[in-house]
């Protein structure tokens, strides 16, 4: 059993690990070691004779799944750990659909459309569907369609509203293209398992023990999926914390964890309340806040660690001085205490709040990173390469085909593409099928026809090479990018040598990734494309590779921890957000602040401003009502303006000077 030892666990954790039969609800408070419990539970099951492939652990991000698998490999034989199924919801659904989606009228080589593909398709459908006086923004339509799918609403049959017509045609268009979006992965899997008993029973036999991480973030479809996968024994263990349910706007339903007994009767319920992250001052402050939410499962975080500083509440004159004080404090503490910039984080409700801090950090030459920003997968060249690869797997994927048909320019005009697209709509087939149709080709000039035939023949040739027995698929993809003229054209369109170098490196990274995947897993382009699309679902960009002080939204901070945290802008109308009062979601805003507080390990400062600049003018602000709910015995209140203007004491100046000398002595 390698390093797996039950006595490393606290009593509640051990009970959760040993409770293997029947439904189990593990209420895991912030920092209570839930990942450790999930992996230890899998190791315990395997030690008791359960085959690793009969265990399923589902979570929301690839990072979490990878961490669980890595931990499991230190507890048991690494080969057994590899056989244990640990994946995201979407990756699990792809696995199921690749085997049986044909029962729903799709082909197994279906394409998966990402956010950009989906928005592009919806834009085209709106253009073709809307009357002259009708307006519908593609982003709004995408969000409404996504919400409809996740709540199980079917598209209307009568098409009387524009959004209804767009929804119906979007679904039909996807099916014509043999494509699915991310919401379809869940929706179609639930439909497949619900309508086909033999498929459901096969997967139930495979997954005898099911564990679900972050259960408070699940939506109705995800709950339905888990319910369908569970056999009659209902060996389902869910781990979550209703106090950290902050994604209601994204479809998460806190009721899934609050009403767990409704879906899985008579469960064992175990609370993990011992926190291994924060001081008791921080935990007590969080407890005093969250107890004001009426609808919750009672729990109280505590730590065995003694000491620490009280939580500071700082009232600042304005947001300029808020930034100046916090950045100054971080700079001073970093030097005098010999800390790293990465030890500090600034948390905020809205992205716009980071701007002043970024400016101040730049002025003081302090490195920082903003969590968020553009993903590697959003860059033009990566989207192009993935589109080329997608066309080799499914030439009927219109979004991918239309992206590459003139990238680089091939003498196929926009007018010809438009003509082919229109013809494909009338014929109810893909654009690629039209481009090979003799009747359509006869309508083109000789020159254009030659260009079209050269393009389709090129794709056909590459498709044959890709699917030859023992084909070197990474080599074929590299050849495609060279032989198509794509790389030469990309270099020509780059404005500077630095831009070309960056884009070329991105492509090289992508191709090397395919090579490693192909060599390491023995799998091909189809599986790699699935993995690439699933890899960047939710917030999984590579921010961790950038060093410096972390600037991060409260939503994005969930699951992270930092030694020293500044939580800014705790004002009425900001946190809680003004909209939450109208929508009745103040409880979720309180949970959001609770998440922010529990990110801090050693120190926490919460600031609010009497005036904040909005739209170029100073606006008067009031402290958040949440601040009144914090236990006064655990906090210190200060006037931030006085702190900012307070002269530095001789003792502090000497300490700071000594720290600088020490630092210079180490150089």
XYZ file of C-alpha atoms in Angstrom:
667
model
C 0.000 0.000 0.000
C 3.050 2.310 -0.276
C 2.555 5.501 1.784
C -1.179 4.990 2.433
C -1.816 5.084 6.194
C -5.198 5.691 7.802
C -3.633 7.020 11.013
C -2.501 10.110 9.076
C -6.172 11.183 9.008
C -8.158 12.934 11.724
C -11.136 10.992 13.181
C -13.766 12.553 10.887
C -11.588 12.081 7.797
C -10.978 8.439 8.723
C -14.701 7.844 9.234
C -15.383 9.316 5.771
C -12.753 7.001 4.255
C -14.069 3.884 5.997
C -17.735 4.567 5.116
C -17.813 2.838 1.744
C -21.307 1.368 1.322
C -24.434 3.366 0.501
C -24.811 7.118 -0.012
C -22.440 9.426 1.869
C -22.466 13.217 2.230
C -19.121 14.662 3.332
C -19.528 18.303 4.365
C -15.976 19.527 3.897
C -15.356 23.052 5.163
C -12.729 25.301 3.575
C -9.194 23.956 4.047
C -10.368 20.746 5.720
C -8.471 18.328 3.463
C -11.231 17.135 1.132
C -8.871 16.112 -1.703
C -6.934 14.030 0.793
C -10.155 12.294 1.851
C -11.250 11.505 -1.719
C -7.882 9.998 -2.661
C -7.549 8.120 0.650
C -11.051 6.729 0.147
C -10.123 5.456 -3.335
C -6.937 3.903 -1.908
C -8.915 2.273 0.918
C -11.430 0.761 -1.525
C -8.613 -0.660 -3.657
C -6.881 -2.048 -0.547
C -10.151 -3.851 0.255
C -10.214 -5.557 -3.135
C -12.173 -3.170 -5.368
C -10.751 -3.052 -8.901
C -9.370 0.454 -9.638
C -11.376 0.720 -12.891
C -14.594 0.253 -10.874
C -13.973 3.519 -9.005
C -15.066 6.865 -10.477
C -14.066 10.236 -9.014
C -15.577 13.251 -10.772
C -14.566 16.879 -10.351
C -14.818 20.156 -12.253
C -11.311 20.922 -13.460
C -8.524 18.914 -15.031
C -6.153 20.438 -12.487
C -8.167 18.922 -9.609
C -8.425 15.539 -11.353
C -4.678 15.532 -12.023
C -3.925 16.435 -8.401
C -6.140 13.602 -7.128
C -4.511 11.085 -9.460
C -1.040 12.274 -8.451
C -1.848 11.912 -4.752
C -3.359 8.476 -5.279
C -0.165 7.329 -7.008
C 1.770 8.106 -3.784
C -0.652 6.004 -1.714
C -0.957 2.863 -3.851
C 0.788 1.182 -6.769
C 1.064 3.847 -9.528
C -0.253 1.383 -12.121
C -3.411 0.893 -10.068
C -3.732 4.660 -9.674
C -3.643 5.029 -13.485
C -6.531 2.594 -13.842
C -8.735 4.529 -11.409
C -11.095 6.830 -13.334
C -10.585 10.416 -12.162
C -11.937 13.005 -14.580
C -14.054 16.096 -15.101
C -17.766 15.812 -15.801
C -17.250 16.756 -19.443
C -14.391 14.298 -19.997
C -16.525 11.521 -18.515
C -19.377 12.425 -20.866
C -17.075 12.379 -23.909
C -15.920 8.916 -22.859
C -19.513 7.657 -22.684
C -20.710 9.379 -25.873
C -17.761 8.200 -27.999
C -19.030 4.649 -27.422
C -22.787 5.017 -27.850
C -23.792 8.416 -29.297
C -24.941 6.657 -32.491
C -28.076 5.643 -30.568
C -29.001 9.353 -30.514
C -28.513 9.843 -34.258
C -24.938 11.191 -34.225
C -21.759 9.635 -35.595
C -18.966 8.693 -33.203
C -16.517 11.119 -34.814
C -18.580 14.113 -33.618
C -16.799 17.448 -33.125
C -16.918 19.405 -29.868
C -17.553 23.137 -30.297
C -15.854 25.480 -27.849
C -17.110 28.918 -26.775
C -15.801 30.682 -29.885
C -17.209 28.085 -32.284
C -20.588 28.247 -30.551
C -20.775 32.044 -30.651
C -19.759 32.101 -34.321
C -22.471 29.620 -35.290
C -25.138 31.485 -33.310
C -24.141 34.770 -34.988
C -24.710 33.241 -38.416
C -28.053 31.782 -37.387
C -29.231 35.143 -35.985
C -28.233 36.868 -39.242
C -30.259 34.357 -41.275
C -33.229 34.240 -38.889
C -33.861 37.762 -37.564
C -36.170 40.196 -39.347
C -34.810 43.653 -40.182
C -36.236 45.244 -37.034
C -35.212 42.372 -34.725
C -32.016 42.471 -32.659
C -30.417 39.696 -30.633
C -26.859 39.769 -29.328
C -25.017 36.495 -29.953
C -23.461 36.376 -26.472
C -26.852 36.808 -24.812
C -28.391 34.140 -27.062
C -25.535 31.749 -26.222
C -26.059 32.265 -22.484
C -29.833 31.784 -22.749
C -29.409 28.609 -24.804
C -26.833 27.288 -22.337
C -29.145 27.982 -19.403
C -32.028 26.283 -21.220
C -29.954 23.170 -21.874
C -28.689 22.963 -18.308
C -32.186 23.235 -16.879
C -33.569 20.663 -19.299
C -35.710 23.032 -21.388
C -36.286 21.747 -24.926
C -36.378 24.144 -27.854
C -39.925 25.344 -28.701
C -41.701 23.656 -31.587
C -43.558 26.735 -32.885
C -40.553 29.115 -33.241
C -42.704 32.171 -32.429
C -39.944 34.127 -30.658
C -36.574 34.988 -32.191
C -34.616 33.307 -29.379
C -36.838 30.229 -29.707
C -36.200 30.054 -33.449
C -32.453 30.559 -32.967
C -32.357 27.859 -30.272
C -34.207 25.342 -32.471
C -32.090 26.072 -35.568
C -28.867 26.074 -33.551
C -29.595 22.568 -32.270
C -30.551 21.346 -35.730
C -27.472 22.921 -37.293
C -25.197 21.281 -34.720
C -26.698 17.891 -35.466
C -26.361 18.451 -39.234
C -22.675 19.199 -38.637
C -22.278 16.134 -36.391
C -21.149 18.479 -33.638
C -22.016 19.102 -29.982
C -21.331 21.978 -27.607
C -20.161 21.664 -23.994
C -23.710 21.711 -22.641
C -24.682 18.938 -25.071
C -21.999 16.693 -23.619
C -23.968 16.560 -20.372
C -27.428 16.788 -21.912
C -26.871 14.009 -24.451
C -25.168 11.723 -21.926
C -28.117 12.085 -19.541
C -30.510 11.419 -22.430
C -28.483 8.409 -23.583
C -28.371 6.836 -20.118
C -32.004 7.689 -19.433
C -33.393 6.280 -22.699
C -31.169 3.223 -23.177
C -31.277 0.842 -20.223
C -28.611 -1.527 -21.525
C -26.124 1.368 -21.902
C -26.971 2.627 -18.418
C -26.547 -0.815 -16.850
C -23.191 -1.316 -18.583
C -21.793 1.888 -17.053
C -23.374 1.104 -13.680
C -21.540 -2.260 -13.673
C -18.308 -0.452 -14.471
C -18.585 2.258 -11.798
C -19.461 0.452 -8.560
C -18.196 3.313 -6.375
C -18.742 6.950 -7.334
C -17.249 10.053 -5.684
C -18.096 13.635 -6.610
C -15.912 16.594 -5.628
C -17.252 20.176 -5.204
C -20.817 18.869 -5.131
C -22.156 22.327 -4.235
C -21.169 23.460 -7.753
C -23.234 20.829 -9.599
C -26.284 21.738 -11.680
C -29.393 19.693 -12.335
C -27.905 17.818 -15.315
C -24.802 16.824 -13.361
C -26.976 15.555 -10.517
C -29.068 13.577 -13.021
C -25.893 12.092 -14.525
C -24.650 10.860 -11.134
C -28.105 9.498 -10.266
C -28.236 7.528 -13.538
C -24.721 6.126 -13.088
C -25.432 4.875 -9.563
C -26.644 1.269 -9.359
C -29.174 -0.083 -6.842
C -26.574 -0.018 -4.011
C -26.175 3.774 -4.400
C -22.491 3.758 -3.409
C -22.266 7.501 -4.060
C -20.066 9.736 -1.896
C -20.272 13.482 -2.512
C -17.892 16.022 -1.028
C -18.840 19.678 -0.828
C -19.570 22.768 1.208
C -22.832 24.637 0.741
C -21.146 27.681 2.335
C -18.895 27.858 -0.746
C -21.677 27.652 -3.341
C -20.896 30.791 -5.367
C -21.704 29.808 -8.950
C -25.491 30.205 -8.989
C -25.143 32.618 -11.927
C -23.463 29.785 -13.848
C -26.232 27.276 -13.167
C -24.942 25.643 -9.963
C -27.723 24.630 -7.595
C -26.926 24.726 -3.870
C -30.129 22.728 -3.363
C -28.288 19.635 -4.677
C -26.219 19.499 -1.488
C -28.892 20.960 0.812
C -31.429 18.371 -0.337
C -29.044 15.442 -0.872
C -31.298 13.121 1.138
C -34.093 13.656 -1.395
C -32.004 12.142 -4.189
C -30.093 9.559 -2.125
C -32.209 8.547 0.904
C -30.706 7.753 4.326
C -27.128 8.855 3.668
C -24.349 8.912 6.222
C -23.439 12.570 6.897
C -19.925 13.457 8.065
C -18.647 16.981 8.772
C -15.004 17.952 8.241
C -14.579 21.111 10.334
C -10.909 21.031 11.295
C -9.108 23.541 9.082
C -5.440 23.092 8.155
C -5.016 26.442 6.410
C -5.939 29.476 8.492
C -5.622 30.955 11.989
C -8.545 30.855 14.413
C -8.911 34.655 14.110
C -9.578 34.224 10.381
C -11.789 31.142 10.822
C -13.823 32.728 13.637
C -14.408 35.788 11.457
C -15.612 33.564 8.611
C -17.888 31.593 10.967
C -19.462 34.770 12.365
C -20.274 35.945 8.832
C -21.682 32.774 7.303
C -23.978 31.892 10.221
C -26.203 34.755 9.005
C -27.257 32.658 5.993
C -30.524 31.019 7.017
C -30.528 28.082 4.577
C -27.321 26.159 5.224
C -25.953 23.044 6.860
C -24.487 24.118 10.197
C -20.739 23.716 10.574
C -17.997 25.600 12.407
C -14.409 25.746 11.204
C -11.585 25.554 13.759
C -7.830 25.097 13.779
C -5.476 23.300 16.155
C -2.908 26.043 15.502
C -2.581 28.812 18.094
C -1.708 32.483 17.634
C -1.999 34.803 14.675
C -3.104 38.380 14.080
C -6.603 39.769 14.324
C -8.401 40.497 11.048
C -8.038 44.189 10.150
C -10.910 46.272 8.780
C -9.531 49.428 7.120
C -11.736 52.402 6.226
C -10.031 54.258 3.352
C -10.767 57.814 2.165
C -10.843 56.713 -1.515
C -9.725 54.003 -3.909
C -6.477 55.797 -4.818
C -5.368 55.725 -1.187
C -6.656 52.156 -0.841
C -4.240 51.067 -3.569
C -1.385 53.179 -2.188
C -1.721 51.787 1.355
C -2.036 48.133 0.348
C 0.805 48.187 -2.189
C 2.971 50.062 0.322
C 2.189 47.504 3.038
C 2.997 44.598 0.727
C 6.294 46.207 -0.287
C 7.258 46.906 3.333
C 6.268 43.472 4.637
C 8.039 41.701 1.810
C 11.327 43.420 2.640
C 11.195 43.458 6.449
C 9.972 39.856 6.805
C 11.932 38.362 3.919
C 8.792 37.134 2.149
C 8.148 36.376 -1.533
C 5.852 38.454 -3.738
C 3.848 35.255 -4.306
C 2.908 35.245 -0.603
C 0.508 38.148 -1.199
C -2.881 38.304 -2.889
C -5.434 41.048 -3.523
C -9.022 39.822 -3.891
C -11.858 41.833 -5.428
C -15.479 41.475 -6.560
C -15.136 42.925 -10.078
C -12.300 42.864 -12.630
C -12.270 46.655 -12.995
C -11.063 47.007 -9.389
C -7.619 45.688 -10.332
C -6.717 48.643 -12.585
C -5.447 51.038 -9.893
C -3.389 48.285 -8.289
C -1.799 47.330 -11.597
C -0.796 50.963 -12.163
C 0.628 51.276 -8.642
C 2.536 47.997 -8.894
C 4.065 49.105 -12.202
C 5.066 52.464 -10.716
C 6.829 50.684 -7.829
C 8.392 48.020 -10.093
C 6.616 45.246 -8.169
C 5.877 42.068 -10.181
C 2.251 40.965 -10.238
C -0.059 38.609 -12.098
C -3.733 39.043 -12.920
C -5.547 35.719 -12.798
C -7.727 35.551 -15.897
C -6.833 37.293 -19.129
C -6.456 35.647 -22.507
C -6.060 31.897 -22.590
C -3.378 30.200 -24.665
C -6.300 28.584 -26.489
C -7.718 31.960 -27.540
C -4.728 32.857 -29.718
C -5.346 32.936 -33.471
C -2.725 30.374 -34.447
C -3.868 27.800 -31.877
C -7.471 28.093 -33.045
C -6.256 27.697 -36.660
C -4.213 24.556 -35.956
C -7.025 22.969 -33.952
C -9.452 23.790 -36.778
C -7.181 22.059 -39.324
C -6.940 19.038 -37.014
C -10.707 19.005 -36.448
C -11.344 18.961 -40.217
C -9.182 15.869 -40.591
C -11.389 14.112 -38.044
C -14.715 15.519 -39.260
C -14.766 17.440 -42.532
C -18.464 18.147 -41.931
C -17.487 20.468 -39.053
C -18.515 23.734 -40.742
C -17.083 26.090 -38.108
C -13.605 24.565 -38.408
C -13.804 24.295 -42.205
C -14.880 27.929 -42.632
C -11.991 29.003 -40.423
C -9.351 27.321 -42.596
C -10.869 27.478 -46.104
C -9.090 30.789 -46.741
C -6.301 30.492 -44.171
C -4.040 30.997 -46.024
C -5.748 32.618 -49.036
C -6.384 30.006 -51.760
C -8.292 31.901 -54.426
C -11.651 30.946 -52.901
C -13.398 34.277 -52.440
C -15.708 35.240 -49.574
C -18.515 35.298 -52.139
C -17.841 31.667 -53.075
C -17.782 30.661 -49.395
C -21.058 32.511 -48.818
C -22.573 30.808 -51.844
C -21.440 27.381 -50.603
C -22.784 28.071 -47.106
C -26.185 29.084 -48.477
C -26.298 25.995 -50.704
C -25.437 23.777 -47.715
C -28.325 25.250 -45.720
C -30.816 24.535 -48.496
C -29.411 21.035 -49.070
C -29.217 20.327 -45.322
C -25.653 19.105 -45.597
C -22.173 20.332 -44.683
C -20.217 22.998 -46.572
C -17.536 20.394 -47.382
C -20.147 18.183 -49.056
C -21.238 21.157 -51.193
C -17.625 21.977 -52.143
C -17.352 18.459 -53.604
C -20.771 18.510 -55.265
C -20.579 18.498 -59.080
C -23.741 20.559 -59.434
C -22.321 23.302 -57.224
C -18.871 23.170 -58.838
C -20.491 23.668 -62.259
C -21.707 27.106 -61.121
C -18.160 28.357 -60.479
C -15.605 29.886 -62.837
C -12.869 27.536 -64.010
C -10.309 29.300 -61.840
C -12.426 29.170 -58.675
C -13.424 25.567 -59.357
C -9.750 24.637 -59.633
C -9.002 26.335 -56.292
C -11.904 24.556 -54.569
C -10.952 21.150 -55.986
C -7.321 21.660 -54.972
C -8.429 22.455 -51.402
C -10.809 19.490 -51.032
C -8.263 17.120 -52.604
C -5.603 18.372 -50.194
C -7.859 17.622 -47.205
C -8.762 14.213 -48.650
C -5.078 13.337 -49.124
C -4.196 14.409 -45.594
C -7.192 12.518 -44.241
C -5.941 9.328 -45.945
C -2.424 9.795 -44.553
C -3.793 10.452 -41.061
C -5.834 7.251 -41.074
C -3.305 4.896 -42.635
C -2.391 1.913 -40.407
C 0.539 2.826 -38.118
C 0.441 6.427 -39.357
C 2.722 8.906 -37.615
C -0.193 11.214 -36.866
C 1.834 14.043 -35.224
C 4.078 14.008 -38.306
C 1.038 14.219 -40.606
C -0.285 17.255 -38.719
C 3.125 18.963 -38.956
C 3.232 18.222 -42.701
C -0.272 19.588 -43.154
C 0.701 22.961 -41.649
C 3.760 23.175 -43.895
C 2.260 21.821 -47.125
C -0.881 23.958 -46.826
C 1.283 27.092 -46.761
C -0.174 28.007 -43.367
C 3.143 28.534 -41.537
C 4.619 30.644 -44.358
C 1.470 32.769 -44.481
C 1.397 33.177 -40.691
C 4.980 34.434 -40.665
C 4.189 36.860 -43.491
C 1.211 38.337 -41.595
C 3.121 38.875 -38.321
C 3.999 42.538 -37.805
C 7.267 41.931 -35.942
C 9.853 39.117 -35.620
C 8.889 38.897 -31.924
C 5.238 38.254 -32.815
C 6.230 35.488 -35.244
C 8.535 33.917 -32.642
C 5.733 33.885 -30.053
C 3.169 32.413 -32.463
C 5.644 29.837 -33.783
C 6.484 28.802 -30.194
C 2.778 28.400 -29.430
C 2.346 26.091 -32.427
C 5.480 24.146 -31.523
C 4.164 23.712 -27.977
C 0.851 22.428 -29.338
C 2.459 19.971 -31.768
C 4.891 18.752 -29.099
C 1.929 18.204 -26.818
C 0.255 16.022 -29.465
C 3.503 14.098 -29.951
C 3.822 13.479 -26.186
C 0.165 12.474 -25.943
C 0.502 10.122 -28.916
C 3.714 8.536 -27.577
C 2.596 8.374 -23.954
C -0.994 7.184 -24.391
C -0.814 5.388 -27.723
C -3.876 7.321 -28.836
C -4.595 9.381 -31.925
C -5.729 12.773 -33.106
C -9.392 12.316 -32.176
C -8.616 11.591 -28.518
C -6.037 14.392 -28.351
C -8.503 16.918 -29.762
C -11.034 15.900 -27.126
C -8.384 16.278 -24.436
C -7.346 19.718 -25.733
C -10.910 21.010 -25.790
C -11.637 19.653 -22.338
C -8.327 20.864 -20.935
C -9.257 24.513 -20.926
C -12.844 24.248 -19.693
C -13.367 26.675 -16.765
C -10.482 28.700 -15.410
C -7.436 26.634 -16.294
C -5.043 29.001 -18.014
C -1.372 28.803 -17.044
C -1.327 31.749 -14.621
C 0.710 29.761 -12.114
C 3.741 30.112 -14.392
C 3.824 33.895 -13.811
C 5.367 35.131 -10.554
C 4.432 38.135 -8.422
C 1.610 39.432 -6.241
C -1.689 37.815 -7.255
C -4.604 40.015 -8.329
C -7.689 37.806 -8.470
C -11.487 37.963 -8.369
C -13.279 36.345 -5.447
C -14.906 33.834 -7.799
C -11.569 32.762 -9.281
C -9.919 32.515 -5.842
C -12.004 29.530 -4.743
C -9.782 26.539 -4.056
C -6.639 28.686 -3.665
C -4.794 29.911 -0.579
C -2.304 32.685 0.184
C -0.330 33.553 3.351
C -1.319 37.241 3.272
C -4.612 38.439 1.787
C -6.043 41.918 1.162
C -9.757 41.852 0.358
C -10.701 45.192 -1.181
C -13.842 47.172 -1.999
C -16.066 45.747 0.740
C -18.774 48.343 0.176
C -22.532 48.264 -0.122
C -23.398 47.891 -3.805
C -20.046 46.247 -4.568
C -20.099 43.367 -2.049
C -22.954 42.604 -1.795
C -23.405 43.588 -5.424
C -26.322 45.936 -6.071
C -27.898 43.426 -8.432
C -28.035 40.733 -5.722
C -30.643 42.696 -3.753
C -32.954 42.831 -6.769
C -32.411 39.167 -7.630
C -32.612 37.855 -4.073
C -29.076 36.434 -4.114
C -27.569 38.274 -1.138
C -26.883 34.915 0.550
C -24.630 33.955 -2.378
C -22.774 37.270 -2.031
C -22.233 36.480 1.656
C -20.860 33.081 0.651
C -18.550 34.860 -1.812
C -17.091 36.989 1.000
C -16.786 33.837 3.130
C -14.761 32.198 0.351
C -12.507 35.268 0.193
C -11.906 35.311 3.955
C -11.022 31.614 4.059
C -8.324 32.013 1.374
C -6.051 33.688 3.969
C -3.567 31.555 5.889
C -1.799 34.023 8.218
C -3.124 37.580 7.840
C -6.242 39.190 6.390
C -7.048 42.863 5.814
C -10.460 43.968 4.509
C -10.807 47.480 3.089
C -13.709 49.724 2.144
C -13.652 53.254 0.686
C -15.681 56.289 1.683
C -15.381 57.484 -1.919
C -14.755 55.475 -5.070
C -14.175 56.760 -8.603
C -16.893 55.594 -10.987
C -17.191 56.820 -14.567
C -14.633 59.543 -13.844
C -16.373 61.005 -10.750
C -16.033 60.376 -7.017
C -19.058 58.553 -5.628
C -19.831 58.350 -1.909
C -19.807 54.777 -0.517
C -20.993 53.034 2.636
C -19.365 50.023 4.291
C -20.849 46.652 3.390
C -23.591 45.433 5.729
C -21.563 42.212 5.924
C -18.883 44.018 7.965
C -21.384 44.530 10.789
C -21.817 40.750 11.036
C -18.146 40.032 11.854
C -17.286 39.075 15.446
C -15.881 42.277 17.061
C -13.592 40.252 19.354
C -11.699 38.896 16.344
C -11.200 42.099 14.329
C -9.460 45.460 14.596
C -10.890 48.545 12.912
C -8.550 51.244 11.618
C -8.741 54.511 9.721
C -6.672 53.730 6.642
C -6.084 57.403 5.874
C -4.375 57.879 9.235
C -2.241 54.776 8.700
C -1.158 56.050 5.293
C -0.071 59.427 6.657
C 1.455 58.075 9.862
C 5.215 58.748 10.041
C 7.491 55.700 10.072
C 8.852 54.962 13.582
C 12.598 54.755 14.219
C 12.190 51.078 15.118
C 10.458 50.243 11.836
C 12.918 52.274 9.782
C 15.857 50.494 11.447
C 14.237 47.086 10.850
C 13.583 47.937 7.218
C 17.129 49.212 6.696
C 18.537 46.074 8.358
C 16.417 43.852 6.126
C 17.705 45.656 3.030
C 21.318 45.197 4.191
C 20.685 41.485 4.814
C 19.198 41.158 1.349
C 22.172 42.934 -0.244
C 24.563 40.721 1.720
C 23.034 37.625 0.117
C 23.553 38.918 -3.424
